[in-house]
GROMACS .gro file of C-alpha atoms in nm:
model
  283
    1UNK     CA    1   0.000   0.000   0.000
    2UNK     CA    2   0.145   0.341  -0.092
    3UNK     CA    3   0.202   0.620   0.155
    4UNK     CA    4  -0.081   0.841   0.035
    5UNK     CA    5  -0.325   0.559   0.103
    6UNK     CA    6  -0.177   0.490   0.446
    7UNK     CA    7  -0.238   0.851   0.539
    8UNK     CA    8  -0.612   0.791   0.526
    9UNK     CA    9  -0.618   0.450   0.694
   10UNK     CA   10  -0.898   0.436   0.947
   11UNK     CA   11  -1.127   0.703   0.803
   12UNK     CA   12  -1.478   0.559   0.763
   13UNK     CA   13  -1.612   0.663   0.428
   14UNK     CA   14  -1.968   0.668   0.556
   15UNK     CA   15  -1.897   1.029   0.657
   16UNK     CA   16  -1.961   1.301   0.395
   17UNK     CA   17  -1.667   1.357   0.162
   18UNK     CA   18  -1.746   1.725   0.123
   19UNK     CA   19  -2.001   1.965   0.268
   20UNK     CA   20  -2.265   2.085   0.027
   21UNK     CA   21  -2.206   2.448  -0.073
   22UNK     CA   22  -2.481   2.688   0.037
   23UNK     CA   23  -2.579   2.739  -0.326
   24UNK     CA   24  -2.448   2.665  -0.672
   25UNK     CA   25  -2.398   2.956  -0.912
   26UNK     CA   26  -2.654   2.953  -1.193
   27UNK     CA   27  -2.383   2.949  -1.459
   28UNK     CA   28  -2.021   2.831  -1.473
   29UNK     CA   29  -1.764   2.911  -1.743
   30UNK     CA   30  -1.495   2.692  -1.897
   31UNK     CA   31  -1.196   2.872  -2.055
   32UNK     CA   32  -1.019   2.711  -2.351
   33UNK     CA   33  -0.850   2.783  -2.684
   34UNK     CA   34  -1.029   2.769  -3.019
   35UNK     CA   35  -0.922   2.413  -3.104
   36UNK     CA   36  -1.050   2.283  -2.770
   37UNK     CA   37  -1.374   2.477  -2.825
   38UNK     CA   38  -1.415   2.324  -3.172
   39UNK     CA   39  -1.364   1.975  -3.030
   40UNK     CA   40  -1.608   2.031  -2.741
   41UNK     CA   41  -1.887   2.140  -2.975
   42UNK     CA   42  -1.812   1.888  -3.253
   43UNK     CA   43  -1.782   1.589  -3.021
   44UNK     CA   44  -2.005   1.685  -2.728
   45UNK     CA   45  -1.725   1.613  -2.480
   46UNK     CA   46  -1.524   1.810  -2.226
   47UNK     CA   47  -1.170   1.704  -2.141
   48UNK     CA   48  -1.066   1.633  -1.783
   49UNK     CA   49  -0.686   1.624  -1.760
   50UNK     CA   50  -0.458   1.425  -1.530
   51UNK     CA   51  -0.349   1.659  -1.251
   52UNK     CA   52   0.000   1.500  -1.243
   53UNK     CA   53   0.081   1.660  -1.578
   54UNK     CA   54  -0.048   2.010  -1.498
   55UNK     CA   55   0.072   2.292  -1.276
   56UNK     CA   56  -0.214   2.187  -1.046
   57UNK     CA   57   0.002   1.896  -0.928
   58UNK     CA   58   0.158   2.133  -0.674
   59UNK     CA   59  -0.192   2.224  -0.555
   60UNK     CA   60  -0.268   1.854  -0.508
   61UNK     CA   61   0.042   1.816  -0.291
   62UNK     CA   62  -0.068   2.127  -0.101
   63UNK     CA   63  -0.403   1.962  -0.028
   64UNK     CA   64  -0.242   1.637   0.085
   65UNK     CA   65  -0.013   1.822   0.324
   66UNK     CA   66  -0.314   1.999   0.476
   67UNK     CA   67  -0.495   1.668   0.523
   68UNK     CA   68  -0.191   1.518   0.693
   69UNK     CA   69  -0.157   1.817   0.926
   70UNK     CA   70  -0.521   1.790   1.031
   71UNK     CA   71  -0.485   1.421   1.105
   72UNK     CA   72  -0.168   1.484   1.305
   73UNK     CA   73  -0.353   1.747   1.506
   74UNK     CA   74  -0.636   1.502   1.580
   75UNK     CA   75  -0.399   1.225   1.683
   76UNK     CA   76  -0.200   1.451   1.915
   77UNK     CA   77  -0.525   1.550   2.085
   78UNK     CA   78  -0.576   1.187   2.187
   79UNK     CA   79  -0.446   1.161   2.548
   80UNK     CA   80  -0.375   0.790   2.516
   81UNK     CA   81  -0.116   0.837   2.240
   82UNK     CA   82   0.250   0.922   2.291
   83UNK     CA   83   0.445   1.133   2.042
   84UNK     CA   84   0.616   0.819   1.910
   85UNK     CA   85   0.283   0.651   1.856
   86UNK     CA   86   0.153   0.956   1.670
   87UNK     CA   87   0.461   0.960   1.447
   88UNK     CA   88   0.425   0.588   1.381
   89UNK     CA   89   0.070   0.645   1.255
   90UNK     CA   90   0.165   0.925   1.017
   91UNK     CA   91   0.326   0.850   0.682
   92UNK     CA   92   0.496   1.092   0.447
   93UNK     CA   93   0.313   1.159   0.123
   94UNK     CA   94   0.532   1.062  -0.171
   95UNK     CA   95   0.289   1.015  -0.455
   96UNK     CA   96   0.015   1.228  -0.606
   97UNK     CA   97  -0.264   0.987  -0.709
   98UNK     CA   98  -0.410   0.985  -1.058
   99UNK     CA   99  -0.683   1.247  -1.047
  100UNK     CA  100  -0.862   1.397  -1.348
  101UNK     CA  101  -0.999   1.752  -1.332
  102UNK     CA  102  -1.193   1.986  -1.557
  103UNK     CA  103  -1.203   2.346  -1.436
  104UNK     CA  104  -1.478   2.609  -1.435
  105UNK     CA  105  -1.499   2.969  -1.317
  106UNK     CA  106  -1.793   3.172  -1.186
  107UNK     CA  107  -1.685   3.476  -1.393
  108UNK     CA  108  -1.721   3.441  -1.773
  109UNK     CA  109  -1.497   3.740  -1.847
  110UNK     CA  110  -1.203   3.746  -1.605
  111UNK     CA  111  -0.870   3.906  -1.702
  112UNK     CA  112  -0.657   3.663  -1.500
  113UNK     CA  113  -0.821   3.369  -1.681
  114UNK     CA  114  -0.767   3.521  -2.025
  115UNK     CA  115  -0.402   3.574  -1.935
  116UNK     CA  116  -0.360   3.233  -1.775
  117UNK     CA  117  -0.504   3.038  -2.066
  118UNK     CA  118  -0.382   3.271  -2.340
  119UNK     CA  119  -0.011   3.208  -2.405
  120UNK     CA  120  -0.040   3.379  -2.742
  121UNK     CA  121  -0.359   3.196  -2.842
  122UNK     CA  122  -0.712   3.321  -2.893
  123UNK     CA  123  -0.922   3.210  -2.593
  124UNK     CA  124  -1.296   3.176  -2.543
  125UNK     CA  125  -1.510   3.088  -2.243
  126UNK     CA  126  -1.814   2.862  -2.260
  127UNK     CA  127  -2.103   2.933  -2.022
  128UNK     CA  128  -2.279   2.623  -1.888
  129UNK     CA  129  -2.604   2.585  -1.698
  130UNK     CA  130  -2.473   2.454  -1.365
  131UNK     CA  131  -2.766   2.228  -1.278
  132UNK     CA  132  -2.744   2.054  -1.615
  133UNK     CA  133  -2.363   2.043  -1.592
  134UNK     CA  134  -2.386   1.850  -1.265
  135UNK     CA  135  -2.597   1.591  -1.443
  136UNK     CA  136  -2.342   1.559  -1.722
  137UNK     CA  137  -2.071   1.494  -1.464
  138UNK     CA  138  -2.270   1.228  -1.283
  139UNK     CA  139  -2.305   1.036  -1.609
  140UNK     CA  140  -1.926   0.992  -1.603
  141UNK     CA  141  -1.884   0.956  -1.225
  142UNK     CA  142  -1.746   1.311  -1.202
  143UNK     CA  143  -1.838   1.524  -0.903
  144UNK     CA  144  -1.857   1.903  -0.928
  145UNK     CA  145  -1.669   2.046  -0.631
  146UNK     CA  146  -1.613   2.402  -0.512
  147UNK     CA  147  -1.254   2.516  -0.459
  148UNK     CA  148  -1.158   2.640  -0.111
  149UNK     CA  149  -0.885   2.904  -0.092
  150UNK     CA  150  -0.624   2.944   0.179
  151UNK     CA  151  -0.472   2.703   0.428
  152UNK     CA  152  -0.682   2.823   0.722
  153UNK     CA  153  -1.009   2.766   0.536
  154UNK     CA  154  -0.900   2.418   0.429
  155UNK     CA  155  -0.786   2.325   0.782
  156UNK     CA  156  -1.117   2.441   0.929
  157UNK     CA  157  -1.314   2.244   0.671
  158UNK     CA  158  -1.125   1.921   0.735
  159UNK     CA  159  -1.141   1.960   1.111
  160UNK     CA  160  -1.519   1.985   1.095
  161UNK     CA  161  -1.543   1.667   0.891
  162UNK     CA  162  -1.279   1.456   1.063
  163UNK     CA  163  -1.292   1.566   1.428
  164UNK     CA  164  -1.551   1.313   1.540
  165UNK     CA  165  -1.491   1.068   1.826
  166UNK     CA  166  -1.543   0.753   1.619
  167UNK     CA  167  -1.307   0.873   1.346
  168UNK     CA  168  -1.034   0.983   1.586
  169UNK     CA  169  -1.061   0.657   1.777
  170UNK     CA  170  -1.036   0.458   1.457
  171UNK     CA  171  -0.726   0.651   1.350
  172UNK     CA  172  -0.562   0.623   1.691
  173UNK     CA  173  -0.615   0.248   1.696
  174UNK     CA  174  -0.470   0.224   1.345
  175UNK     CA  175  -0.773   0.032   1.217
  176UNK     CA  176  -0.825   0.037   0.843
  177UNK     CA  177  -1.197   0.043   0.769
  178UNK     CA  178  -1.179   0.147   0.405
  179UNK     CA  179  -1.030  -0.060   0.127
  180UNK     CA  180  -0.725   0.064  -0.063
  181UNK     CA  181  -0.945   0.169  -0.356
  182UNK     CA  182  -1.177   0.364  -0.126
  183UNK     CA  183  -0.882   0.536   0.038
  184UNK     CA  184  -0.756   0.645  -0.302
  185UNK     CA  185  -1.099   0.783  -0.382
  186UNK     CA  186  -1.102   0.976  -0.054
  187UNK     CA  187  -0.768   1.137  -0.138
  188UNK     CA  188  -0.887   1.218  -0.489
  189UNK     CA  189  -1.199   1.388  -0.357
  190UNK     CA  190  -1.022   1.598  -0.093
  191UNK     CA  191  -0.695   1.729  -0.225
  192UNK     CA  192  -0.791   1.894  -0.556
  193UNK     CA  193  -1.036   2.122  -0.372
  194UNK     CA  194  -0.770   2.334  -0.198
  195UNK     CA  195  -0.575   2.621  -0.357
  196UNK     CA  196  -0.355   2.902  -0.236
  197UNK     CA  197  -0.548   3.212  -0.132
  198UNK     CA  198  -0.372   3.410  -0.407
  199UNK     CA  199  -0.614   3.251  -0.656
  200UNK     CA  200  -0.930   3.353  -0.471
  201UNK     CA  201  -1.042   3.580  -0.754
  202UNK     CA  202  -1.101   3.279  -0.978
  203UNK     CA  203  -1.396   3.142  -0.774
  204UNK     CA  204  -1.322   2.807  -0.929
  205UNK     CA  205  -1.521   2.483  -0.942
  206UNK     CA  206  -1.400   2.150  -1.075
  207UNK     CA  207  -1.515   1.817  -1.203
  208UNK     CA  208  -1.302   1.572  -1.003
  209UNK     CA  209  -1.258   1.199  -1.053
  210UNK     CA  210  -1.007   0.912  -1.072
  211UNK     CA  211  -0.843   0.714  -1.349
  212UNK     CA  212  -0.972   0.380  -1.225
  213UNK     CA  213  -1.326   0.437  -1.347
  214UNK     CA  214  -1.250   0.592  -1.687
  215UNK     CA  215  -1.122   0.520  -2.034
  216UNK     CA  216  -0.798   0.720  -2.038
  217UNK     CA  217  -0.691   0.886  -2.364
  218UNK     CA  218  -0.383   1.089  -2.459
  219UNK     CA  219  -0.330   1.414  -2.646
  220UNK     CA  220  -0.023   1.624  -2.724
  221UNK     CA  221   0.022   1.934  -2.510
  222UNK     CA  222   0.350   2.120  -2.548
  223UNK     CA  223   0.620   1.862  -2.471
  224UNK     CA  224   0.408   1.590  -2.304
  225UNK     CA  225   0.147   1.330  -2.392
  226UNK     CA  226  -0.126   1.449  -2.157
  227UNK     CA  227  -0.358   1.179  -2.017
  228UNK     CA  228  -0.723   1.287  -2.015
  229UNK     CA  229  -1.075   1.147  -1.992
  230UNK     CA  230  -1.382   1.261  -2.182
  231UNK     CA  231  -1.688   1.400  -2.003
  232UNK     CA  232  -2.015   1.444  -2.186
  233UNK     CA  233  -2.312   1.281  -2.358
  234UNK     CA  234  -2.167   1.291  -2.713
  235UNK     CA  235  -2.365   1.233  -3.030
  236UNK     CA  236  -2.738   1.251  -2.964
  237UNK     CA  237  -2.738   1.509  -2.682
  238UNK     CA  238  -2.590   1.857  -2.653
  239UNK     CA  239  -2.376   1.983  -2.370
  240UNK     CA  240  -2.560   2.254  -2.169
  241UNK     CA  241  -2.373   2.544  -2.332
  242UNK     CA  242  -2.578   2.865  -2.309
  243UNK     CA  243  -2.337   3.121  -2.452
  244UNK     CA  244  -1.978   3.174  -2.565
  245UNK     CA  245  -1.762   3.471  -2.467
  246UNK     CA  246  -1.481   3.571  -2.705
  247UNK     CA  247  -1.168   3.672  -2.516
  248UNK     CA  248  -0.957   3.979  -2.594
  249UNK     CA  249  -0.750   3.935  -2.909
  250UNK     CA  250  -0.603   4.103  -3.217
  251UNK     CA  251  -0.896   4.006  -3.438
  252UNK     CA  252  -1.170   3.935  -3.186
  253UNK     CA  253  -1.441   4.061  -3.425
  254UNK     CA  254  -1.336   3.807  -3.687
  255UNK     CA  255  -1.307   3.537  -3.420
  256UNK     CA  256  -1.661   3.615  -3.305
  257UNK     CA  257  -1.797   3.585  -3.660
  258UNK     CA  258  -1.617   3.255  -3.714
  259UNK     CA  259  -1.746   3.111  -3.386
  260UNK     CA  260  -2.104   3.211  -3.475
  261UNK     CA  261  -2.066   3.058  -3.820
  262UNK     CA  262  -1.934   2.733  -3.673
  263UNK     CA  263  -2.214   2.706  -3.415
  264UNK     CA  264  -2.476   2.745  -3.688
  265UNK     CA  265  -2.322   2.446  -3.865
  266UNK     CA  266  -2.400   2.223  -3.566
  267UNK     CA  267  -2.782   2.215  -3.538
  268UNK     CA  268  -2.805   2.138  -3.165
  269UNK     CA  269  -2.585   2.442  -3.086
  270UNK     CA  270  -2.719   2.680  -3.353
  271UNK     CA  271  -2.902   2.910  -3.110
  272UNK     CA  272  -2.613   2.974  -2.872
  273UNK     CA  273  -2.538   3.342  -2.809
  274UNK     CA  274  -2.187   3.472  -2.885
  275UNK     CA  275  -2.067   3.781  -2.695
  276UNK     CA  276  -1.742   3.975  -2.687
  277UNK     CA  277  -1.528   4.032  -2.378
  278UNK     CA  278  -1.565   4.373  -2.219
  279UNK     CA  279  -1.193   4.375  -2.139
  280UNK     CA  280  -0.988   4.571  -2.395
  281UNK     CA  281  -0.707   4.393  -2.579
  282UNK     CA  282  -0.354   4.517  -2.516
  283UNK     CA  283  -0.056   4.436  -2.737
   0.00000   0.00000   0.00000
């Protein structure tokens, strides 16, 4: 059993894996370049990429460290355990598990997102009906989770979920209730939901899942073969796209016309509204 699994030994998975947010935003936006947009519309599929091959890998490690710190805090609060016993029950995290994520933002026209996804390319954002998007994710065993920003917020969240007498007792007695596969799923559900507070402006949400339950594909991205899984109904049903926002660019007017022309060529998406970013383009 690997160290990341050992970290979660003894956590009963009958407890909630995440608290329900007070409310979901009505719409969520997905930022991508024109080729990704063309593929999404033509094939009816979103791409969820393996977090190990993205910059988000560091965020995953950040989340795992927070989870370990919370568990250490709980164990040290147990009067029956010595420091050596606590240390013996904590394992270093050496491996980021295979987790697949597809990212969304509450703001359809956010400068930091245009810059982050741009890299010299023309970017668009697709606006999805959130309620329908959740249904699309469930078809592929993908859960839509809200991102929590800052270490303090993440620590508080995990304390609330894990600081229960039966859970602490189970951890302190080193009893493994969950199977190895369930432990991996627990890690996959927790860690991608935490980001540094410097990214708070994004108000991000993510589809989050694991490789074990998906048909993994590969595509070229820069200098790597990026593993990804497809999310969506394909063929007979349309993704719940309600509008497309054209990001700032040298020829955004022409881009807008081309996007509208393309959407009209796909009957199930022909009525989608195309709007221009309100942020001015700077060379």
